[in-house]
């Protein structure tokens, strides 16, 4: 057995030829440990300082046990022994040196990305990621973690199948692998061959006889089996309940998206979990160095077949491999076996009950929401967006504003006129308009209006009355008053009118006439000639008394003339306010402008849940087109199942 000591810089410093009681303990997905003793007076004790490294190799088989870091030491001196006991842990313990200060969260990233993210926080980059046989997209959050080992080991805990961490420390930097363990039987323990002793323990605490099954979805929206199980959300085993009492369990497997498949797997698990699963502790003989047969290499993580006359034959995974003294008792090996491999019918490797995924990686899910808005705005009328942050929000990761400013836009160019006539409007009284005198309006002479002759019939008249009849004397000059008249006496008999002319006189009148009758006057064709003349208008004024004019406006409408109108100028800057706080940004556009610092907060500096408001005010007419992107982590709580 070789124990080689290396200093903190990984430089070899000593070989411990006098080391004794060298042993180790390797557990699946645990930090391995080792130990050795040195005589109290061995001068090489000075090289075995805390945080130095020890590399252990089994010279007998050539097996590389591993690389460990020296942690505490215990010096013992008594009558029977004088020695110093050294305790070691696998160099994976170096991952406890780093920290994750403050809040860290990853969303929708691969398993490899998440592991490498944690490894990037090592103080000294001892480890790099080698193989990663999983690609899962989970959200993880860590806050003020002392050490990287806990966060690293929590990465695969949400997985719904088995995994195993493996290390390669034969070269530097060291490699860490995340692999899928084999479920094939690769080794054997048989009574009368390499089986020394065995004990079996039943733990009733692991019994499950009622399973509440939930599949794909978050919170109240998770898939359940009610619809295919008579409205009952669980499956149970009545015999197991009668024997052990009710042992319920909530089993979640996000892979299932159909209720029928979810129920079938729940029944398969119930069959395995309804009775206690035994844990075996086995003492065996490591005869691999003698037989050189692979089936005799009893190593942690392998599936072993145990054959015993009384306990029967069973197959389980070796969860713990322990050798107390490689030098003094090299063939003495102790094993703990558990976690029975799943039957193919269950179609799941959920042996370690990975259904508790919400305990590790999140209490909800990351959400991404966007809010788009467009509006015309000016300095007094901002474009406004209102949005809400839910009470279930755990943390807001991003809140970005992207916007651009365009020309103001209207969707009608003008209004058409009604086309109505206004007859008058109101005018005040007492106003006088003066017209200048001496103005002459000329009318051309020689114009003649011709009037054709014809018969004029009077309307019916009644009672006594007079008639004056004039006849134009064509022999008299135009404008002469020398008219010849006749005194007539008219009477009517029936429909006939008679005229008795008694002689010319200056004023011809009828004598008394009575009764209803008519008169017929025959005029011959004649003309009227107007000589050329002028009209002289003297200076004068027109005085208008106080008065009003009533408007007669018929009912009518003014239809819009449709079309897109654009303002011809752009503003020169904008003002952005978030919850009333002005953002120091005035450009006319932005891409992913971070608004988280300006959100309203409580007295402890936490962002308020509920309503928030963003305002964008240009200093001139403009059209604002904007989008707000919010990424936040939300818990799956509340709501009503429908």
Coordinates of C-alpha atoms in Angstrom, one line a residue:
X1 CA 0.0 0.0 0.0
X2 CA 1.4 3.4 -1.0
X3 CA 0.5 6.7 0.6
X4 CA 2.0 9.6 -1.2
X5 CA 1.8 13.1 0.3
X6 CA 1.5 16.2 -1.8
X7 CA 1.6 19.8 -0.6
X8 CA -1.0 22.5 -1.3
X9 CA 0.5 23.2 -4.7
X10 CA 0.1 19.5 -5.6
X11 CA 3.9 18.9 -5.4
X12 CA 5.0 15.4 -4.1
X13 CA 6.7 15.8 -0.7
X14 CA 6.8 12.4 1.0
X15 CA 6.1 8.7 0.8
X16 CA 4.8 7.2 4.0
X17 CA 6.4 3.8 4.2
X18 CA 5.5 3.4 7.9
X19 CA 1.8 4.1 7.5
X20 CA -0.5 1.5 8.9
X21 CA -4.2 0.9 9.5
X22 CA -4.9 2.3 6.1
X23 CA -8.6 2.1 5.1
X24 CA -11.3 3.9 3.1
X25 CA -15.0 4.2 2.7
X26 CA -16.8 4.9 -0.5
X27 CA -20.4 5.7 -0.8
X28 CA -22.6 6.4 -3.8
X29 CA -22.9 10.1 -4.3
X30 CA -21.2 10.8 -1.1
X31 CA -17.8 12.3 -0.1
X32 CA -15.5 9.4 0.3
X33 CA -13.3 9.2 3.4
X34 CA -10.0 7.5 4.3
X35 CA -7.7 7.2 7.2
X36 CA -4.1 6.1 8.1
X37 CA -1.8 6.1 11.1
X38 CA 1.8 7.0 11.5
X39 CA 4.1 6.4 14.5
X40 CA 4.3 9.3 16.8
X41 CA 8.0 9.7 16.2
X42 CA 7.9 9.3 12.4
X43 CA 9.7 12.3 11.0
X44 CA 7.4 12.4 8.0
X45 CA 4.6 13.6 10.3
X46 CA 5.7 17.1 9.5
X47 CA 4.6 16.6 5.9
X48 CA 1.1 15.6 6.9
X49 CA -0.2 19.1 7.4
X50 CA -3.9 20.0 7.2
X51 CA -5.1 20.6 3.7
X52 CA -2.2 18.7 2.2
X53 CA -3.1 15.8 -0.1
X54 CA -2.7 12.0 0.2
X55 CA -2.8 9.7 -2.8
X56 CA -3.6 6.1 -1.8
X57 CA -2.8 3.1 -4.1
X58 CA -3.2 -0.6 -3.4
X59 CA 0.1 -2.1 -4.4
X60 CA -1.2 -5.6 -4.1
X61 CA -3.8 -5.2 -6.9
X62 CA -2.5 -2.0 -8.5
X63 CA -5.9 -0.4 -7.8
X64 CA -5.9 3.4 -7.5
X65 CA -8.1 4.1 -4.4
X66 CA -8.2 7.9 -4.8
X67 CA -6.9 11.3 -3.9
X68 CA -7.8 12.7 -0.5
X69 CA -7.2 15.8 1.5
X70 CA -5.9 15.7 5.1
X71 CA -8.4 17.2 7.5
X72 CA -8.2 16.7 11.3
X73 CA -5.5 14.6 13.0
X74 CA -5.6 13.0 16.4
X75 CA -2.4 12.2 18.3
X76 CA -2.6 9.3 20.8
X77 CA 0.0 8.3 23.3
X78 CA -0.6 5.6 25.8
X79 CA 1.0 2.4 27.1
X80 CA -0.3 0.3 24.2
X81 CA 0.3 2.7 21.3
X82 CA 2.1 5.9 20.3
X83 CA 0.6 7.0 17.0
X84 CA -1.1 9.9 15.2
X85 CA -4.4 9.1 13.4
X86 CA -5.0 11.1 10.2
X87 CA -8.5 11.5 8.7
X88 CA -8.9 12.3 5.1
X89 CA -11.7 13.2 2.8
X90 CA -11.8 12.9 -1.0
X91 CA -10.6 16.0 -2.8
X92 CA -14.1 16.8 -3.8
X93 CA -14.1 18.4 -0.3
X94 CA -12.2 21.3 -1.9
X95 CA -15.5 22.4 -3.4
X96 CA -16.5 23.5 0.1
X97 CA -13.9 26.2 -0.2
X98 CA -15.8 28.4 -2.6
X99 CA -19.0 30.4 -1.9
X100 CA -22.0 31.6 -3.8
X101 CA -22.4 35.1 -2.3
X102 CA -25.7 36.8 -2.6
X103 CA -28.5 35.5 -5.0
X104 CA -27.8 33.2 -7.9
X105 CA -30.4 31.9 -10.3
X106 CA -30.3 30.0 -13.6
X107 CA -33.3 29.5 -15.9
X108 CA -33.9 27.1 -18.7
X109 CA -30.3 26.1 -19.0
X110 CA -28.8 22.6 -19.6
X111 CA -27.4 20.4 -16.8
X112 CA -23.9 20.9 -18.1
X113 CA -24.3 24.7 -18.0
X114 CA -25.5 24.6 -14.4
X115 CA -22.7 22.4 -13.2
X116 CA -20.1 24.5 -15.0
X117 CA -21.7 27.7 -13.5
X118 CA -21.1 26.4 -10.0
X119 CA -17.6 25.1 -10.7
X120 CA -16.7 28.6 -12.1
X121 CA -17.0 29.9 -8.5
X122 CA -14.1 27.8 -7.2
X123 CA -11.4 29.8 -5.5
X124 CA -8.8 27.5 -7.1
X125 CA -10.2 25.7 -10.2
X126 CA -9.3 22.2 -9.2
X127 CA -12.3 20.6 -10.9
X128 CA -13.6 20.7 -14.4
X129 CA -16.7 18.9 -15.7
X130 CA -16.0 15.8 -17.7
X131 CA -18.9 13.6 -18.9
X132 CA -22.4 14.8 -18.4
X133 CA -24.9 12.2 -19.5
X134 CA -28.0 14.3 -18.7
X135 CA -29.6 17.3 -20.5
X136 CA -32.3 18.6 -18.3
X137 CA -33.7 22.1 -18.2
X138 CA -34.5 23.1 -14.6
X139 CA -34.5 26.4 -12.8
X140 CA -32.2 26.6 -9.8
X141 CA -31.7 29.3 -7.2
X142 CA -29.1 29.6 -4.5
X143 CA -28.5 32.4 -2.0
X144 CA -25.5 32.9 0.3
X145 CA -24.2 29.3 0.0
X146 CA -21.1 28.5 2.1
X147 CA -19.4 26.0 -0.1
X148 CA -20.1 24.8 -3.7
X149 CA -20.6 21.1 -2.8
X150 CA -24.2 21.4 -1.7
X151 CA -25.3 23.4 -4.7
X152 CA -23.4 21.0 -7.0
X153 CA -24.9 17.9 -5.6
X154 CA -28.4 19.4 -5.7
X155 CA -28.2 19.8 -9.5
X156 CA -29.3 16.2 -10.3
X157 CA -31.7 15.8 -7.4
X158 CA -34.7 16.8 -9.5
X159 CA -34.0 14.0 -12.0
X160 CA -36.5 11.2 -12.3
X161 CA -33.9 8.5 -12.8
X162 CA -30.7 7.4 -11.0
X163 CA -27.4 9.1 -11.4
X164 CA -23.9 8.7 -10.1
X165 CA -21.1 11.2 -9.5
X166 CA -17.7 9.8 -10.4
X167 CA -14.2 11.4 -10.1
X168 CA -11.0 11.2 -12.0
X169 CA -8.1 12.6 -10.0
X170 CA -5.3 10.9 -11.9
X171 CA -4.5 14.1 -13.8
X172 CA -4.9 17.8 -13.0
X173 CA -7.2 19.6 -13.2
X174 CA -9.4 16.9 -11.8
X175 CA -12.5 15.8 -13.6
X176 CA -15.9 15.2 -12.2
X177 CA -18.5 13.2 -14.2
X178 CA -22.2 12.9 -13.9
X179 CA -23.2 9.6 -15.4
X180 CA -26.1 7.1 -15.6
X181 CA -25.3 4.0 -13.6
X182 CA -25.6 0.6 -15.2
X183 CA -28.6 -1.5 -14.1
X184 CA -26.9 -4.7 -15.3
X185 CA -25.7 -7.3 -12.8
X186 CA -21.9 -7.2 -12.9
X187 CA -20.8 -8.9 -9.7
X188 CA -21.8 -11.7 -7.4
X189 CA -21.8 -12.7 -3.8
X190 CA -22.5 -16.4 -3.1
X191 CA -22.7 -18.3 0.1
X192 CA -19.8 -20.7 0.4
X193 CA -17.7 -18.6 -2.0
X194 CA -17.1 -15.0 -1.0
X195 CA -20.0 -14.4 1.4
X196 CA -18.8 -14.3 5.0
X197 CA -21.8 -12.8 6.8
X198 CA -25.1 -11.1 6.0
X199 CA -27.8 -9.2 8.0
X200 CA -31.1 -7.9 6.7
X201 CA -33.0 -5.0 8.1
X202 CA -36.6 -4.0 7.3
X203 CA -37.5 -0.4 7.9
X204 CA -41.2 0.1 8.1
X205 CA -40.7 3.8 7.6
X206 CA -40.3 3.3 3.9
X207 CA -43.6 1.6 3.5
X208 CA -46.1 3.4 1.1
X209 CA -49.5 2.0 0.6
X210 CA -51.3 5.1 -0.8
X211 CA -49.8 7.1 -3.7
X212 CA -51.1 10.5 -4.8
X213 CA -49.9 10.7 -8.3
X214 CA -49.1 14.0 -10.1
X215 CA -47.6 14.5 -13.5
X216 CA -46.8 17.3 -15.9
X217 CA -47.6 20.8 -14.9
X218 CA -47.1 23.3 -12.1
X219 CA -49.1 23.6 -8.9
X220 CA -52.9 23.4 -9.3
X221 CA -52.4 22.7 -13.0
X222 CA -50.5 19.5 -12.5
X223 CA -51.7 16.4 -14.3
X224 CA -53.7 14.1 -11.9
X225 CA -55.3 10.7 -12.2
X226 CA -58.8 11.7 -11.0
X227 CA -60.3 11.5 -14.6
X228 CA -59.2 7.9 -15.1
X229 CA -59.6 6.7 -11.5
X230 CA -63.3 7.3 -10.6
X231 CA -62.6 10.9 -9.5
X232 CA -60.1 9.7 -6.8
X233 CA -56.6 11.3 -7.0
X234 CA -54.7 8.4 -5.5
X235 CA -54.2 4.6 -5.7
X236 CA -53.8 2.4 -2.6
X237 CA -53.4 -1.2 -1.4
X238 CA -56.1 -2.2 1.1
X239 CA -54.2 -5.2 2.4
X240 CA -51.1 -3.2 3.2
X241 CA -53.2 -0.5 4.9
X242 CA -54.8 -3.2 7.0
X243 CA -51.5 -4.7 7.9
X244 CA -49.3 -1.6 8.5
X245 CA -51.8 1.3 8.7
X246 CA -52.3 4.1 6.2
X247 CA -48.9 5.3 4.7
X248 CA -49.7 7.9 2.1
X249 CA -47.1 9.5 -0.2
X250 CA -47.3 12.2 -2.9
X251 CA -45.4 11.0 -6.0
X252 CA -44.6 13.5 -8.7
X253 CA -43.1 12.6 -12.1
X254 CA -43.1 15.4 -14.6
X255 CA -42.5 13.1 -17.5
X256 CA -46.0 11.9 -17.6
X257 CA -48.5 13.9 -19.7
X258 CA -51.3 11.3 -19.9
X259 CA -53.4 10.3 -16.9
X260 CA -53.6 6.6 -18.0
X261 CA -49.8 6.2 -18.1
X262 CA -49.4 8.1 -14.8
X263 CA -51.9 5.8 -13.1
X264 CA -50.2 2.7 -14.5
X265 CA -46.8 3.7 -13.1
X266 CA -48.3 4.7 -9.7
X267 CA -49.8 1.2 -9.5
X268 CA -46.4 -0.4 -10.3
X269 CA -44.7 1.7 -7.6
X270 CA -47.4 0.8 -5.1
X271 CA -46.7 -2.8 -5.7
X272 CA -43.0 -2.3 -4.8
X273 CA -43.5 0.1 -1.9
X274 CA -46.5 -1.5 -0.1
X275 CA -44.1 -3.8 1.8
X276 CA -40.9 -2.8 3.6
X277 CA -37.7 -2.9 1.4
X278 CA -34.9 -4.7 3.2
X279 CA -31.4 -3.2 3.6
X280 CA -28.6 -5.7 3.6
X281 CA -25.2 -5.4 5.4
X282 CA -22.8 -7.9 4.1
X283 CA -19.3 -9.0 5.1
X284 CA -17.5 -10.5 2.1
X285 CA -14.1 -11.7 1.0
X286 CA -12.4 -9.7 -1.7
X287 CA -11.0 -12.6 -3.8
X288 CA -10.6 -10.5 -7.0
X289 CA -6.8 -10.4 -6.6
X290 CA -6.8 -14.2 -6.5
X291 CA -9.4 -15.0 -9.3
X292 CA -8.8 -11.9 -11.4
X293 CA -12.5 -12.3 -12.2
X294 CA -14.6 -9.1 -12.8
X295 CA -17.6 -10.7 -11.1
X296 CA -15.6 -10.7 -7.8
X297 CA -14.8 -7.0 -7.9
X298 CA -17.2 -5.7 -5.4
X299 CA -17.3 -1.9 -6.0
X300 CA -19.7 0.8 -5.0
X301 CA -22.3 1.6 -7.6
X302 CA -22.3 -1.9 -9.2
X303 CA -25.4 -4.2 -9.2
X304 CA -24.6 -7.3 -7.3
X305 CA -26.5 -10.6 -7.2
X306 CA -26.6 -12.1 -3.8
X307 CA -27.2 -15.9 -3.6
X308 CA -28.0 -17.3 -0.2
X309 CA -29.7 -20.6 0.7
X310 CA -31.9 -19.1 3.3
X311 CA -32.5 -15.6 2.3
X312 CA -32.8 -16.5 -1.3
X313 CA -31.5 -14.7 -4.4
X314 CA -31.8 -10.9 -4.9
X315 CA -30.2 -8.2 -6.9
X316 CA -29.4 -4.7 -5.5
X317 CA -27.0 -1.9 -5.9
X318 CA -23.9 -1.7 -3.7
X319 CA -24.4 1.7 -2.0
X320 CA -21.3 1.6 0.3
X321 CA -17.9 -0.1 -0.1
X322 CA -15.7 -0.1 3.0
X323 CA -12.2 -1.6 3.7
X324 CA -11.1 -1.0 7.3
X325 CA -7.5 -2.1 6.8
X326 CA -6.1 -2.6 3.4
X327 CA -2.7 -3.6 4.6
X328 CA -3.5 -5.8 7.6
X329 CA -6.8 -7.4 6.3
X330 CA -6.8 -6.8 2.5
X331 CA -9.5 -9.3 1.8
X332 CA -12.0 -8.0 4.3
X333 CA -14.6 -5.9 2.6
X334 CA -17.9 -4.7 4.0
X335 CA -20.9 -3.7 1.8
X336 CA -24.2 -2.0 2.3
X337 CA -26.8 -2.9 -0.4
X338 CA -30.1 -1.2 -1.1
X339 CA -32.2 0.5 -3.7
X340 CA -33.6 -2.4 -5.7
X341 CA -33.5 -1.8 -9.4
X342 CA -36.8 -1.0 -11.0
X343 CA -38.8 -3.5 -13.0
X344 CA -39.0 -2.6 -16.7
X345 CA -42.7 -2.5 -16.4
X346 CA -42.6 0.6 -14.3
X347 CA -40.7 2.5 -17.0
X348 CA -39.0 4.6 -14.3
X349 CA -35.8 4.6 -12.3
X350 CA -37.3 6.6 -9.5
X351 CA -35.9 4.4 -6.9
X352 CA -34.6 7.1 -4.7
X353 CA -38.0 8.8 -4.9
X354 CA -37.0 11.7 -7.1
X355 CA -40.6 12.9 -6.9
X356 CA -39.5 15.5 -4.3
X357 CA -38.0 17.6 -7.1
X358 CA -39.6 20.8 -5.8
X359 CA -37.6 20.6 -2.6
X360 CA -34.3 21.3 -4.3
X361 CA -34.4 23.1 -7.6
X362 CA -37.3 25.5 -7.2
X363 CA -40.6 26.4 -5.6
X364 CA -42.1 27.4 -8.9
X365 CA -41.0 28.3 -12.4
X366 CA -39.5 31.1 -14.4
X367 CA -42.1 33.1 -16.3
X368 CA -41.5 35.5 -19.3
X369 CA -44.2 38.0 -20.1
X370 CA -44.3 40.8 -22.7
X371 CA -46.5 43.9 -22.9
X372 CA -46.8 45.8 -26.2
X373 CA -48.4 49.2 -26.5
X374 CA -48.7 52.0 -29.1
X375 CA -50.1 55.5 -28.7
X376 CA -49.9 59.1 -29.8
X377 CA -48.5 61.3 -27.2
X378 CA -47.2 64.8 -26.4
X379 CA -45.6 66.6 -23.5
X380 CA -49.0 66.8 -21.6
X381 CA -50.4 63.4 -22.7
X382 CA -47.9 60.6 -22.2
X383 CA -48.1 57.1 -23.6
X384 CA -49.0 55.0 -20.6
X385 CA -48.5 51.3 -19.9
X386 CA -49.9 49.6 -16.7
X387 CA -48.9 46.1 -15.7
X388 CA -49.0 43.9 -12.6
X389 CA -46.4 41.9 -10.8
X390 CA -48.1 38.9 -9.0
X391 CA -48.0 38.4 -5.3
X392 CA -46.5 34.9 -5.9
X393 CA -43.4 36.4 -7.6
X394 CA -40.3 35.3 -5.7
X395 CA -37.8 37.4 -7.6
X396 CA -37.8 39.6 -10.7
X397 CA -34.9 38.8 -13.0
X398 CA -35.3 41.3 -15.8
X399 CA -37.6 44.2 -16.8
X400 CA -36.5 45.7 -20.1
X401 CA -38.1 48.6 -22.1
X402 CA -37.7 48.7 -25.8
X403 CA -39.3 51.6 -27.7
X404 CA -39.1 53.9 -30.7
X405 CA -40.5 57.3 -31.5
X406 CA -42.3 57.9 -34.8
X407 CA -44.3 60.7 -36.4
X408 CA -47.7 61.6 -34.8
X409 CA -50.5 59.9 -36.7
X410 CA -54.2 60.7 -37.1
X411 CA -56.7 58.7 -39.1
X412 CA -58.9 61.5 -40.6
X413 CA -57.6 64.4 -42.7
X414 CA -60.6 66.9 -42.4
X415 CA -64.3 67.3 -42.0
X416 CA -66.5 67.9 -45.1
X417 CA -68.7 71.1 -45.1
X418 CA -72.5 70.8 -44.7
X419 CA -73.3 72.9 -47.8
X420 CA -76.2 74.8 -46.1
X421 CA -77.2 78.5 -46.6
X422 CA -77.3 80.8 -43.6
X423 CA -80.0 83.4 -44.3
X424 CA -78.9 86.1 -41.9
X425 CA -76.8 86.7 -38.9
X426 CA -77.3 89.0 -35.9
X427 CA -76.2 92.6 -36.4
X428 CA -75.9 95.3 -33.7
X429 CA -78.1 98.5 -33.9
X430 CA -77.1 102.1 -34.2
X431 CA -74.5 101.5 -36.9
X432 CA -74.5 104.0 -39.8
X433 CA -73.1 103.4 -43.2
X434 CA -72.2 106.6 -45.2
X435 CA -72.4 106.7 -49.0
X436 CA -70.6 109.5 -50.9
X437 CA -72.7 112.1 -52.9
X438 CA -72.3 113.1 -56.5
X439 CA -72.3 109.6 -57.7
X440 CA -74.3 109.1 -61.0
X441 CA -75.7 106.0 -62.3
X442 CA -76.2 106.1 -66.1
X443 CA -78.9 104.4 -68.0
X444 CA -78.6 104.1 -71.8
X445 CA -81.5 105.7 -73.8
X446 CA -83.3 104.4 -76.8
X447 CA -84.3 101.3 -75.1
X448 CA -88.0 100.2 -75.9
X449 CA -90.1 97.7 -74.2
X450 CA -92.9 96.3 -76.3
X451 CA -96.2 95.2 -74.9
X452 CA -98.6 93.2 -77.0
X453 CA -102.3 94.1 -77.1
X454 CA -104.9 91.9 -75.6
X455 CA -108.0 91.8 -73.5
X456 CA -108.0 92.5 -69.8
X457 CA -111.0 91.2 -67.8
X458 CA -111.8 92.7 -64.4
X459 CA -112.8 90.6 -61.6
X460 CA -116.3 90.4 -60.4
X461 CA -117.4 93.4 -58.3
X462 CA -120.5 94.0 -56.3
X463 CA -122.5 97.1 -55.2
X464 CA -122.5 100.7 -56.5
X465 CA -119.1 101.9 -57.7
X466 CA -117.4 104.1 -60.3
X467 CA -115.3 103.2 -63.3
X468 CA -112.8 105.5 -65.0
X469 CA -111.9 104.5 -68.5
X470 CA -109.0 106.1 -70.4
X471 CA -108.2 105.7 -74.0
X472 CA -104.8 106.7 -75.3
X473 CA -104.9 109.4 -78.0
X474 CA -102.4 108.3 -80.6
X475 CA -102.4 111.8 -82.1
X476 CA -101.1 113.4 -79.0
X477 CA -97.3 113.7 -78.5
X478 CA -95.6 111.4 -76.0
X479 CA -95.9 112.7 -72.5
X480 CA -98.8 115.1 -73.4
X481 CA -101.8 115.2 -71.0
X482 CA -104.1 115.7 -73.9
X483 CA -106.2 112.6 -73.4
X484 CA -109.7 112.1 -74.7
X485 CA -112.0 110.6 -72.4
X486 CA -115.6 109.5 -72.5
X487 CA -118.2 109.5 -69.9
X488 CA -119.8 106.2 -70.0
X489 CA -122.7 104.6 -68.3
X490 CA -122.3 101.0 -67.8
X491 CA -124.9 98.5 -66.9
X492 CA -125.0 94.8 -67.0
X493 CA -127.8 92.6 -68.0
X494 CA -127.0 89.0 -67.4
X495 CA -123.6 88.2 -68.9
X496 CA -123.6 91.2 -71.3
X497 CA -122.0 94.5 -70.5
X498 CA -123.2 97.6 -72.2
X499 CA -121.5 101.0 -72.4
X500 CA -123.2 104.3 -73.0
X501 CA -120.8 107.1 -74.0
X502 CA -122.2 110.5 -73.3
X503 CA -119.3 112.7 -74.2
X504 CA -115.7 113.7 -73.3
X505 CA -114.9 115.1 -69.9
X506 CA -111.9 115.5 -67.7
X507 CA -113.0 112.9 -65.2
X508 CA -115.1 110.0 -66.5
X509 CA -116.9 108.1 -64.0
X510 CA -119.6 105.5 -64.2
X511 CA -122.9 106.2 -62.9
X512 CA -124.1 104.1 -60.1
X513 CA -123.9 100.5 -60.9
X514 CA -125.0 97.6 -58.9
X515 CA -124.9 93.8 -59.0
X516 CA -122.2 91.3 -59.7
X517 CA -120.5 91.9 -63.1
X518 CA -117.3 92.1 -65.0
X519 CA -115.7 94.5 -67.4
X520 CA -113.7 93.7 -70.5
X521 CA -111.1 96.2 -71.8
X522 CA -109.5 95.7 -75.2
X523 CA -106.0 97.2 -75.6
X524 CA -104.3 97.4 -79.0
X525 CA -100.6 96.5 -79.4
X526 CA -98.3 99.4 -78.3
X527 CA -94.8 100.2 -77.1
X528 CA -93.2 102.2 -74.4
X529 CA -89.9 104.1 -75.2
X530 CA -87.5 105.2 -72.5
X531 CA -85.2 108.0 -73.4
X532 CA -81.5 108.1 -72.4
X533 CA -81.1 109.6 -68.9
X534 CA -79.1 109.7 -65.7
X535 CA -79.8 109.4 -61.9
X536 CA -77.9 111.8 -59.6
X537 CA -77.3 110.4 -56.0
X538 CA -76.6 113.1 -53.4
X539 CA -74.5 112.6 -50.3
X540 CA -76.5 110.6 -47.8
X541 CA -76.4 108.1 -44.9
X542 CA -78.2 105.0 -43.9
X543 CA -78.9 104.5 -40.2
X544 CA -79.6 101.0 -39.0
X545 CA -81.6 100.7 -35.8
X546 CA -80.7 98.1 -33.2
X547 CA -82.0 94.8 -34.4
X548 CA -81.3 91.0 -34.6
X549 CA -81.3 88.5 -37.3
X550 CA -82.6 85.0 -36.8
X551 CA -80.5 82.2 -38.3
X552 CA -82.3 79.5 -40.2
X553 CA -79.9 76.5 -40.3
X554 CA -81.4 73.3 -41.4
X555 CA -80.3 70.1 -39.5
X556 CA -77.2 68.6 -41.2
X557 CA -73.9 66.6 -40.6
X558 CA -70.3 67.0 -41.5
X559 CA -68.9 63.6 -42.6
X560 CA -65.1 62.9 -42.0
X561 CA -62.8 62.5 -44.9
X562 CA -60.8 59.4 -43.9
X563 CA -57.1 58.9 -44.4
X564 CA -53.9 58.7 -42.5
X565 CA -52.4 62.0 -41.5
X566 CA -48.8 62.2 -40.3
X567 CA -47.3 65.1 -38.4
X568 CA -44.2 66.4 -40.3
X569 CA -41.8 66.8 -37.4
X570 CA -40.4 64.6 -34.6
X571 CA -39.7 65.5 -31.0
X572 CA -36.2 66.0 -29.9
X573 CA -36.4 64.1 -26.6
X574 CA -38.6 62.0 -24.4
X575 CA -39.2 61.8 -20.7
X576 CA -39.6 58.3 -19.1
X577 CA -41.2 57.8 -15.7
X578 CA -41.6 54.5 -13.9
X579 CA -43.9 54.6 -10.9
X580 CA -43.5 58.4 -10.9
X581 CA -39.6 58.2 -10.8
X582 CA -37.9 59.8 -13.8
X583 CA -35.5 57.6 -15.7
X584 CA -32.3 59.5 -16.8
X585 CA -32.8 58.7 -20.4
X586 CA -34.0 61.1 -23.1
X587 CA -33.2 59.5 -26.5
X588 CA -36.0 58.8 -29.0
X589 CA -35.4 55.0 -28.9
X590 CA -34.0 52.3 -26.7
X591 CA -33.3 48.5 -26.8
X592 CA -33.6 46.6 -23.5
X593 CA -33.5 49.6 -21.2
X594 CA -33.3 48.2 -17.6
X595 CA -36.1 49.6 -15.5
X596 CA -35.7 47.5 -12.4
X597 CA -33.9 50.2 -10.4
X598 CA -36.8 52.6 -10.9
X599 CA -39.7 50.3 -9.8
X600 CA -41.5 51.3 -6.6
X601 CA -40.1 49.5 -3.6
X602 CA -41.1 49.1 0.1
X603 CA -39.2 50.3 3.1
X604 CA -36.9 47.2 2.9
X605 CA -36.0 47.9 -0.7
X606 CA -38.1 45.0 -2.1
X607 CA -40.0 45.6 -5.3
X608 CA -43.7 46.1 -4.6
X609 CA -46.1 43.5 -6.0
X610 CA -49.2 44.6 -7.8
X611 CA -49.8 47.5 -10.2
X612 CA -46.9 49.5 -11.8
X613 CA -47.0 52.3 -14.4
X614 CA -44.6 53.4 -17.2
X615 CA -45.1 56.8 -18.9
X616 CA -43.3 58.1 -22.0
X617 CA -43.8 61.8 -22.8
X618 CA -42.2 63.3 -26.0
X619 CA -41.7 67.1 -26.1
X620 CA -43.8 67.4 -29.3
X621 CA -46.5 65.4 -31.1
X622 CA -45.3 61.9 -31.6
X623 CA -46.3 58.2 -31.8
X624 CA -44.7 55.8 -29.3
X625 CA -44.3 52.1 -30.1
X626 CA -43.0 50.2 -27.1
X627 CA -42.6 46.7 -25.6
X628 CA -41.9 45.8 -22.0
X629 CA -40.3 42.3 -21.3
X630 CA -40.6 41.0 -17.7
X631 CA -38.8 37.8 -16.5
X632 CA -39.6 36.7 -13.0
X633 CA -39.6 33.6 -10.8
X634 CA -43.0 32.7 -9.5
X635 CA -44.3 30.1 -7.0
X636 CA -47.0 27.7 -8.0
X637 CA -49.5 28.7 -5.4
X638 CA -53.1 29.7 -5.3
X639 CA -55.8 29.3 -7.8
X640 CA -58.8 27.0 -8.1
X641 CA -58.8 23.7 -9.8
X642 CA -61.4 23.4 -12.6

